[in-house]
Coordinates of C-alpha atoms in Angstrom, one line a residue:
X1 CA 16.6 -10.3 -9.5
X2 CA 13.0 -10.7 -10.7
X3 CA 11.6 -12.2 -7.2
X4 CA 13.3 -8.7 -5.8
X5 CA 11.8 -6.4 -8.6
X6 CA 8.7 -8.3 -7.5
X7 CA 8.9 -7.6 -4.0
X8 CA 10.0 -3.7 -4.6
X9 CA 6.9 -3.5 -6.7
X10 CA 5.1 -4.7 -3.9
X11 CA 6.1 -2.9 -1.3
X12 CA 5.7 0.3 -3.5
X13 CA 2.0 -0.7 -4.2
X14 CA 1.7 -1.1 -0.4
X15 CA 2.3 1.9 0.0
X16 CA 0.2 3.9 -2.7
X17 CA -2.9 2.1 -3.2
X18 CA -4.1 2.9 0.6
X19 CA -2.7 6.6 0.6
X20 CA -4.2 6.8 -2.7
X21 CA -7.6 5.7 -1.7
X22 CA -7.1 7.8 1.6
X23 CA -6.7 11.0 -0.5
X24 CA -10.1 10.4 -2.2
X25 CA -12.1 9.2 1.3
X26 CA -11.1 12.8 3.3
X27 CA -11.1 14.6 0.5
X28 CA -15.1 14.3 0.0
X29 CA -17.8 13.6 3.0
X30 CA -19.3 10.7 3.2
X31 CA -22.0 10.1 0.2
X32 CA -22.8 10.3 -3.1
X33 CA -20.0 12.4 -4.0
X34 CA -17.6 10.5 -2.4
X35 CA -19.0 6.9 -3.6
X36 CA -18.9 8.9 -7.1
X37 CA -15.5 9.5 -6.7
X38 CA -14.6 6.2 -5.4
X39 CA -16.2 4.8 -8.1
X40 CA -14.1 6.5 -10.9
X41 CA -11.0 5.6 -8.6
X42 CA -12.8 1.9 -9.0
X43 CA -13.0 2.6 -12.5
X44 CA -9.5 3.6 -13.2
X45 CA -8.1 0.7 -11.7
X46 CA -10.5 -1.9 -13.7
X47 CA -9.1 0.2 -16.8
X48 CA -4.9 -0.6 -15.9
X49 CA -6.1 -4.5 -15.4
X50 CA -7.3 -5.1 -18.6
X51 CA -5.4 -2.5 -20.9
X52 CA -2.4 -3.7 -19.2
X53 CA -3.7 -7.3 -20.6
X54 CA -3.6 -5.9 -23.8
X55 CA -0.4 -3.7 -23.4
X56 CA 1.7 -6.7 -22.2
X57 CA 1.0 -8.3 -24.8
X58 CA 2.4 -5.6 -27.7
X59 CA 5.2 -5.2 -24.8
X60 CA 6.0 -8.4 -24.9
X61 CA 5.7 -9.2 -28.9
X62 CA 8.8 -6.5 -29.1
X63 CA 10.7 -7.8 -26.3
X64 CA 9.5 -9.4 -23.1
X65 CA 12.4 -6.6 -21.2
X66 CA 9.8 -3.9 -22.1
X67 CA 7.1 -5.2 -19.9
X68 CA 9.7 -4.8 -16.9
X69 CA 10.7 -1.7 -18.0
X70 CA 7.6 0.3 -19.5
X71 CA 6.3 0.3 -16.0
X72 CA 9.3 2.4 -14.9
X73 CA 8.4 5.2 -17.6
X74 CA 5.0 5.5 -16.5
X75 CA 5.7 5.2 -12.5
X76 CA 8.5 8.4 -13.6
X77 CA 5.7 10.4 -15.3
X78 CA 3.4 9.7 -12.4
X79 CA 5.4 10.8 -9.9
X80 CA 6.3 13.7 -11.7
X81 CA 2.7 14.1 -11.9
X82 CA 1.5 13.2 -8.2
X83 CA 4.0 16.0 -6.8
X84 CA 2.8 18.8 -8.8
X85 CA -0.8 18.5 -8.9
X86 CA -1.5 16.5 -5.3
X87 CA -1.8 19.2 -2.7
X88 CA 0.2 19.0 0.5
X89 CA -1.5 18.9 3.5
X90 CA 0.6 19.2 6.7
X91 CA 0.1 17.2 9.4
X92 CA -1.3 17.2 12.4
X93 CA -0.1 16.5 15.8
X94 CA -3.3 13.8 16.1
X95 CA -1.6 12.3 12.9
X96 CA 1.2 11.3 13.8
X97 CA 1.7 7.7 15.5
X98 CA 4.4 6.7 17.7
X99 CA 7.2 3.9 15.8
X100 CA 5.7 1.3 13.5
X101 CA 4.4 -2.5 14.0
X102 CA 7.4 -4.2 12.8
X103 CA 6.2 -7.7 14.6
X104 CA 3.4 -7.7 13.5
X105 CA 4.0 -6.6 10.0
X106 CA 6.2 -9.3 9.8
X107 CA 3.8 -11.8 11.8
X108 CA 0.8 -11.2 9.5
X109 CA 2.8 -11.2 6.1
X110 CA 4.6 -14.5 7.2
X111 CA 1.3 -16.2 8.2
X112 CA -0.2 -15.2 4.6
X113 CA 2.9 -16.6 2.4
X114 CA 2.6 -19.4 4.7
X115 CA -1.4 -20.1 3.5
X116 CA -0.4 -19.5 -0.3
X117 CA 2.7 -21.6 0.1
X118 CA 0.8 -24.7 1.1
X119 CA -1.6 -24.6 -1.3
X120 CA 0.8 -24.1 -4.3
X121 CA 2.9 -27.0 -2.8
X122 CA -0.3 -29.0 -1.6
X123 CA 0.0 -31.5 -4.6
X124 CA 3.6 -32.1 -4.2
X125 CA 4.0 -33.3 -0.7
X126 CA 3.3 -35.4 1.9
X127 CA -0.3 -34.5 3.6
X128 CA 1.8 -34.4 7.1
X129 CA 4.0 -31.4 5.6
X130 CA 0.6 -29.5 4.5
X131 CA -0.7 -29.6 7.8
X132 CA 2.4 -28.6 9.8
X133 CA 2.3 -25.4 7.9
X134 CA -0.8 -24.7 8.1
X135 CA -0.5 -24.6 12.0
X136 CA 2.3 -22.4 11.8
X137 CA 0.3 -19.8 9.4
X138 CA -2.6 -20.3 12.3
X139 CA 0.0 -19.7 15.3
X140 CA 1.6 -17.0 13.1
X141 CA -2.0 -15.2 13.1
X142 CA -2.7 -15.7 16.6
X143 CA 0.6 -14.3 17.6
X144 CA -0.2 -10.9 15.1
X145 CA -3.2 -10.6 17.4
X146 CA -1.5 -11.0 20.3
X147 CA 1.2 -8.1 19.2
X148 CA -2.0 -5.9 18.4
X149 CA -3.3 -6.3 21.3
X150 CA 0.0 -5.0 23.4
X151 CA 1.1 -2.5 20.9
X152 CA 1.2 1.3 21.4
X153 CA 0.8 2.1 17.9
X154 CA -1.2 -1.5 16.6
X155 CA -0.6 -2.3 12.6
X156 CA -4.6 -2.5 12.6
X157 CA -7.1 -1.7 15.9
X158 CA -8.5 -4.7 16.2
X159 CA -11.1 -2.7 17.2
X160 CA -12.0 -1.2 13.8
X161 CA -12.6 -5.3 12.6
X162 CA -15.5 -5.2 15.1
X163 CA -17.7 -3.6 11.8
X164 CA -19.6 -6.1 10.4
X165 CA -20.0 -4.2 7.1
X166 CA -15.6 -3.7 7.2
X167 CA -15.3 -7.3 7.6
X168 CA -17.9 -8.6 4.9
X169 CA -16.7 -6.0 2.6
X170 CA -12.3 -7.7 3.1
X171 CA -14.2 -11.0 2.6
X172 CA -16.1 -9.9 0.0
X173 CA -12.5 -8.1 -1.5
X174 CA -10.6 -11.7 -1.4
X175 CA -13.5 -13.7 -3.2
X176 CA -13.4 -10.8 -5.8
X177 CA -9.7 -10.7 -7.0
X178 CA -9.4 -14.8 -5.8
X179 CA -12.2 -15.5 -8.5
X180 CA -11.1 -13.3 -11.1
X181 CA -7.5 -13.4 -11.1
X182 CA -8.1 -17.5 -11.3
X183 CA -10.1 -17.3 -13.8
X184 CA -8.2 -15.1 -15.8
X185 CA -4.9 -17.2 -15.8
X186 CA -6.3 -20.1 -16.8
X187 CA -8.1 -18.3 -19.6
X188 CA -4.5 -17.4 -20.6
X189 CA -3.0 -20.8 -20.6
X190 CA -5.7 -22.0 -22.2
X191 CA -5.5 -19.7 -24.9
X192 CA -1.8 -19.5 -25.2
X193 CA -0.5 -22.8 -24.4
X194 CA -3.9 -25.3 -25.8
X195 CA -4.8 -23.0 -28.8
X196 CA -1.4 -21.6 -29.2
X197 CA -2.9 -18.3 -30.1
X198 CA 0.3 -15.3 -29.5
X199 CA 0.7 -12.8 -26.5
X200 CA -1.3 -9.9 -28.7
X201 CA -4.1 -11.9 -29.6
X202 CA -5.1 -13.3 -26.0
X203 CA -4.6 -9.5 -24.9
X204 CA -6.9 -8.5 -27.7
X205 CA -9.3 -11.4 -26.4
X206 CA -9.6 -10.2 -23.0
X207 CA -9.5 -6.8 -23.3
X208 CA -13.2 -7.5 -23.8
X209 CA -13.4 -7.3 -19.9
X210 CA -12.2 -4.0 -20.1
X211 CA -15.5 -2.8 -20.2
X212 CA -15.8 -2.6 -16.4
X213 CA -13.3 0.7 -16.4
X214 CA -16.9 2.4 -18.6
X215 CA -19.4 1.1 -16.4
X216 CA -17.6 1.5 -13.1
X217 CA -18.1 5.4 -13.0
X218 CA -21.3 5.5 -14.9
X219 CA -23.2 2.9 -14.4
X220 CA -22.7 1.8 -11.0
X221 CA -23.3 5.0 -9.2
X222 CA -26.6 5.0 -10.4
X223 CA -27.5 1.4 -9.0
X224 CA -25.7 2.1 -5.9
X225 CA -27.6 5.3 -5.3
X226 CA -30.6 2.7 -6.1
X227 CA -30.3 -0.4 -4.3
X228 CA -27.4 0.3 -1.9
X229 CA -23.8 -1.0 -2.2
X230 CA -24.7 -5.0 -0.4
X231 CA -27.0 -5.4 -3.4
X232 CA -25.5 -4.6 -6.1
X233 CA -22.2 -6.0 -4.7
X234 CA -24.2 -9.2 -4.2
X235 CA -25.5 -9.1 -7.9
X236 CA -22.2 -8.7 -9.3
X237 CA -21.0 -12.0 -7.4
X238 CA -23.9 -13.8 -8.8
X239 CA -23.4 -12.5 -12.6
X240 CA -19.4 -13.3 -12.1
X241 CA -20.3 -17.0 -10.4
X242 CA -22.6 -17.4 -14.1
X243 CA -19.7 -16.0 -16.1
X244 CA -17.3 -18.9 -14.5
X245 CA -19.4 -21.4 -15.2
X246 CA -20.5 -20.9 -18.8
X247 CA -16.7 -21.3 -19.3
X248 CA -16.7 -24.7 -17.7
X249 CA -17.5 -26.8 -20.8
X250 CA -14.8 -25.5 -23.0
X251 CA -13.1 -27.6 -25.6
X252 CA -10.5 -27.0 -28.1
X253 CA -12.5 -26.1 -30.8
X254 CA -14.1 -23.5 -28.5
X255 CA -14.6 -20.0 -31.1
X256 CA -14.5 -16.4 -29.7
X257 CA -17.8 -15.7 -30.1
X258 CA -18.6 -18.6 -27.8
X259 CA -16.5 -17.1 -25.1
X260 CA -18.2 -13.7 -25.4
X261 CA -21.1 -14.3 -22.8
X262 CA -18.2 -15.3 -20.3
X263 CA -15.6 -12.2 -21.6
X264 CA -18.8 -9.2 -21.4
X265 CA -20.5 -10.7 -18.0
X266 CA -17.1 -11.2 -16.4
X267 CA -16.8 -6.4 -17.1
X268 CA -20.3 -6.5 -15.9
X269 CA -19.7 -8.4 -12.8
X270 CA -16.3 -6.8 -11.7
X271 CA -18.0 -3.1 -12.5
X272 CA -21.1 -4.2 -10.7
X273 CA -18.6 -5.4 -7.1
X274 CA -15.0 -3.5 -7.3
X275 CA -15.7 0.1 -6.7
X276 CA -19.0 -0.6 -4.7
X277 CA -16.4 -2.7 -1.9
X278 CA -14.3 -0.4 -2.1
X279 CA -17.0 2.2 -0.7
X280 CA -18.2 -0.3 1.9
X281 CA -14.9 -1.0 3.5
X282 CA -14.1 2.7 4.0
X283 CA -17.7 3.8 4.6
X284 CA -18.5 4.8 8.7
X285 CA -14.6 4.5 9.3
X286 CA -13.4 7.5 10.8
X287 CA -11.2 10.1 8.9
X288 CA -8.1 9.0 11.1
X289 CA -7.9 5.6 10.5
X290 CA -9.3 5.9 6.5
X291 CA -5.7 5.3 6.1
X292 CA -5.7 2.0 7.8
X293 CA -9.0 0.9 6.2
X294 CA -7.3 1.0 2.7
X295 CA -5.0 -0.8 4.0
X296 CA -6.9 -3.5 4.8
X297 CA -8.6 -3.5 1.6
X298 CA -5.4 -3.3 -0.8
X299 CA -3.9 -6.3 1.6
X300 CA -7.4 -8.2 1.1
X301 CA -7.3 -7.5 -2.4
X302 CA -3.9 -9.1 -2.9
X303 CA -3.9 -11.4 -0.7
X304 CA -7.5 -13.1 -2.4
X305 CA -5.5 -13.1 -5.8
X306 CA -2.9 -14.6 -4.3
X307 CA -4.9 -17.8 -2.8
X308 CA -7.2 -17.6 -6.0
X309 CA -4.3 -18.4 -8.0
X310 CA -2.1 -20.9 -5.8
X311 CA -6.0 -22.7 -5.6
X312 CA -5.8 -22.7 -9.5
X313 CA -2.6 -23.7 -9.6
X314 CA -2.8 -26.3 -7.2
X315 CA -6.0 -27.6 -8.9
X316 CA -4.5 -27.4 -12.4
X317 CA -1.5 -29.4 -11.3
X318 CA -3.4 -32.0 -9.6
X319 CA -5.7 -33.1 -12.0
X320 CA -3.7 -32.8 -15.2
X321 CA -2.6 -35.8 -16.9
X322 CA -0.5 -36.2 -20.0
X323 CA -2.1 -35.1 -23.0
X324 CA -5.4 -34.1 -20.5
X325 CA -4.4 -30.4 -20.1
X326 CA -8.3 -29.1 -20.7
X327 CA -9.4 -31.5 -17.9
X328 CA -6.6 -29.6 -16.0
X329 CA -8.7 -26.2 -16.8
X330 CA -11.7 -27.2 -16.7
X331 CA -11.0 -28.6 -13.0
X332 CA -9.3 -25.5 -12.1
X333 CA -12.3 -23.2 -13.8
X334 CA -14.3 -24.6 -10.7
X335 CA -12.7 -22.9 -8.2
X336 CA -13.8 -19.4 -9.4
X337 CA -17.3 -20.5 -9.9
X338 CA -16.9 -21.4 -5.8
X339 CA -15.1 -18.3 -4.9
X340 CA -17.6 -16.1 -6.4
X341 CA -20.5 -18.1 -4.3
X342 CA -18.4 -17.5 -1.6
X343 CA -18.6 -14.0 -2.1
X344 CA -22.7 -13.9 -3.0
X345 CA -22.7 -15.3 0.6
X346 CA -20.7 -13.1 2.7
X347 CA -22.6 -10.1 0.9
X348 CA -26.0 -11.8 1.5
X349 CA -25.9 -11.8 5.4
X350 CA -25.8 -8.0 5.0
X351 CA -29.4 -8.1 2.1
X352 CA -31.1 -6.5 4.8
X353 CA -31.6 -3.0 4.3
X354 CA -30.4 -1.1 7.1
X355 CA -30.7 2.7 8.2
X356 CA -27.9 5.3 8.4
X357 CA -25.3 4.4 11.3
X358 CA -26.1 6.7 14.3
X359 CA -23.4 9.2 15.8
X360 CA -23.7 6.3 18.8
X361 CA -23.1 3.2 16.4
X362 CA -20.0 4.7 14.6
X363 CA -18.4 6.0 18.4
X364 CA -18.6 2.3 19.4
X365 CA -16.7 1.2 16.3
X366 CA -14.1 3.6 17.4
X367 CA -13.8 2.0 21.2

C-alpha cells in the first residue's frame, strides 16, 4: 500500500508541478517580472522542503499515520483553493495534441528506475548483473529516442533539447536536488540513528536551511537582475560544494553550532541556484511547449534526487563496517561535495556573457 500511495503521489506531482510552473511562464512575458515571479514560485517550494522537515517531525512525534495523512488535508484545501481562484482559460485548437506517448513514457521512466535500481543494488551483486542493467537502461533510452523521433504527438521534441542553455539548465537541475537531497539524508541518519537525537529535534536542526524560502524572492532577483541567472546559478553550486565539505570531518561529538556554517550556506546556496534554473530552463522556450519545458525540469528535478540518494545509499552501504557507521557518512558526504562540482561545471561552460536571443536564434530552436 505505501509503494502505491507513493506512486499516486507521484503521478499527481507529475502532473502539477509543470502545469503549475506553466501557469506562471504565460501568464507574465519574458523578464524581470516573470523571473520575479518564478522566483517566489522558487521560493515557495524551498519553503514546503524544509518546513515539511520540521512538520514531519511534530507529525510524526503524535503518530507516524499523520505524516501520510496531513498531506491529504492540505492537497483538499488546495484544490478547493486552485479551482476558485485559478482562472480558466479555454483552449485553443493549436493546443490540443493528437493521443499521448504512451511508449515512450513508459520507455524513458523504465530506463530511469533502471539507472537508480543499479546503483542502490550496486553493492549487493555480482559486477556482471550491474552491467547488464545498465545496458538495458542505455537501450531503454535509445529506443525512447527512437519513438520520439516517429511519433505524431512526441512526449518531448527532441528538438527543443537542441538549447544549450535547456540542457545545462536539466543538468544543472539533477546536480541540484542529487546533492542536496544526499546530503540531507545522511544528515538525518546521522543525527537520528548516531546521536539519537528524536524526529522534532533533527526537524528543528534543519529547518535552519529553510532560510532559502526568504532569500529566494528577495534576494536573488536582485543578483539575477545583476549578474544574470549562469552566474549566480554557478555561485550557488560553489557555496553548496563548500557547505558539503565543511560537513566532511564530522564526529560524534560534533555540536550544533559547529554544523551552522554547513546548515546557513546550504539556504544560501539552494536560494542562490533553485529559482534561478528554474528561469533558465523555461527562458526562450516558446509559450506552446512552456508546458513541456516544466516537464523536463520537474522530471530532472526528481530524477537527480533520486540518483543523489541511491549514490548515498549505495556509498553508505559499501563502506560501513560494524560499529564504523560515521566512516559510512562521511564516505557518503563525498558524493554531494562531487555532485555540486558537477553542477559549478555544467553552469561554467555557459560564464560567458551572452546577448539577448534573436527572433532568428529562438525560430531555430523551434525547427
Amino acid at each position: 500500500m505505501l509503494i502505491t500511495a507513493r506512486f499516486v503521489t507521484g503521478v499527481a506531482a507529475a502532473f502539477m508541478t509543470p502545469a503549475g510552473l506553466s501557469i506562471i511562464t504565460t501568464t507574465f512575458a519574458e523578464g524581470p517580472m516573470r523571473n520575479k515571479a518564478l522566483l517566489v514560485y522558487a521560493g515557495t517550494a524551498a519553503g514546503g522542503f524544509s518546513l515539511g522537515m520540521f512538520v514531519g517531525g511534530l507529525l510524526t512525534a503524535a503518530s507516524w499515520r499523520w505524516v501520510f495523512f496531513a498531506p491529504v488535508i492540505l492537497a483538499t484545501a488546495i484544490l478547493v483553493a486552485g479551482v476558485r481562484l485559478i482562472p480558466r482559460v479555454a483552449a485553443t485548437r493549436g493546443d490540443r495534441r493528437e493521443g499521448f506517448d504512451l511508449a515512450g513514457a513508459v520507455t524513458i521512466t523504465a530506463a530511469m528506475l533502471l539507472v537508480v535500481l543499479t546503483v542502490v543494488r550496486a553493492p549487493d551483486v555480482h559486477l556482471g548483473w550491474t552491467a547488464t542493467t545498465l545496458g538495458a537502461s542505455a537501450a531503454l533510452l535509445l529506443a525512447f529516442v527512437a519513438i520520439e523521433r516517429r511519433s505524431a504527438a512526441p512526449l518531448v521534441r527532441l528538438g527543443l533539447l537542441r538549447s544549450a542553455p535547456l540542457v545545462r539548465a536539466n543538468l544543472g537541475a539533477m546536480a541540484l536536488t542529487g546533492s542536496f537531497f544526499g546530503f540531507q539524508f545522511v544528515t538525518v541518519l546521522y543525527l537520528q540513528e548516531l546521536r539519537e537525537w528524536s524526529t522534532v529535534e533533527t526537524g528543528l536542526a534543519l529547518m535552519l536551511v529553510g532560510i532559502d524560502s526568504v532569500l529566494a524572492p528577495t534576494l536573488t532577483p536582485r543578483l539575477v537582475e545583476r549578474w544574470g541567472n549562469v552566474r549566480v546559478i554557478f555561485g550557488g553550486f560553489l557555496l553548496a560544494a563548500v557547505a558539503y565539505a565543511l560537513f566532511l570531518p564530522l564526529g560524534t561529538d560534533w555540536t550544533y553550532p559547529m554544523m551552522l556554517p554547513t546548515l546557513i550556506l546550504t539556504g544560501l546556496a539552494f536560494a542562490l541556484a533553485y529559482g534561478p534554473l528554474t528561469i533558465a530552463a523555461t527562458d526562450g522556450v516558446a509559450e506552446a511547449e512552456q508546458g513541456v519545458a516544466g516537464g523536463l525540469l520537474n522530471s530532472s528535478f526528481q530524477f537527480g534526487s533520486a540518483l543523489g540518494l541511491a549514490l548515498v545509499t549505495a556509498v553508505n552501504v559499501a563502506v560501513t563496517e560494524p560499529g564504523r557507521e560515521l566512516d559510512g557518512y562521511r564516505a557518503a558526504l563525498v558524493v554531494p561535495v562531487v555532485a555540486a562540482l558537477a553542477g559549478a561545471a555544467v553552469m561554467a561552460v555557459g560564464l560567458r556573457r551572452r546577448a539577448p536571443r534573436t527572433q532568428e536564434e529562438r525560430e531555430a530552436v523551434m525547427v
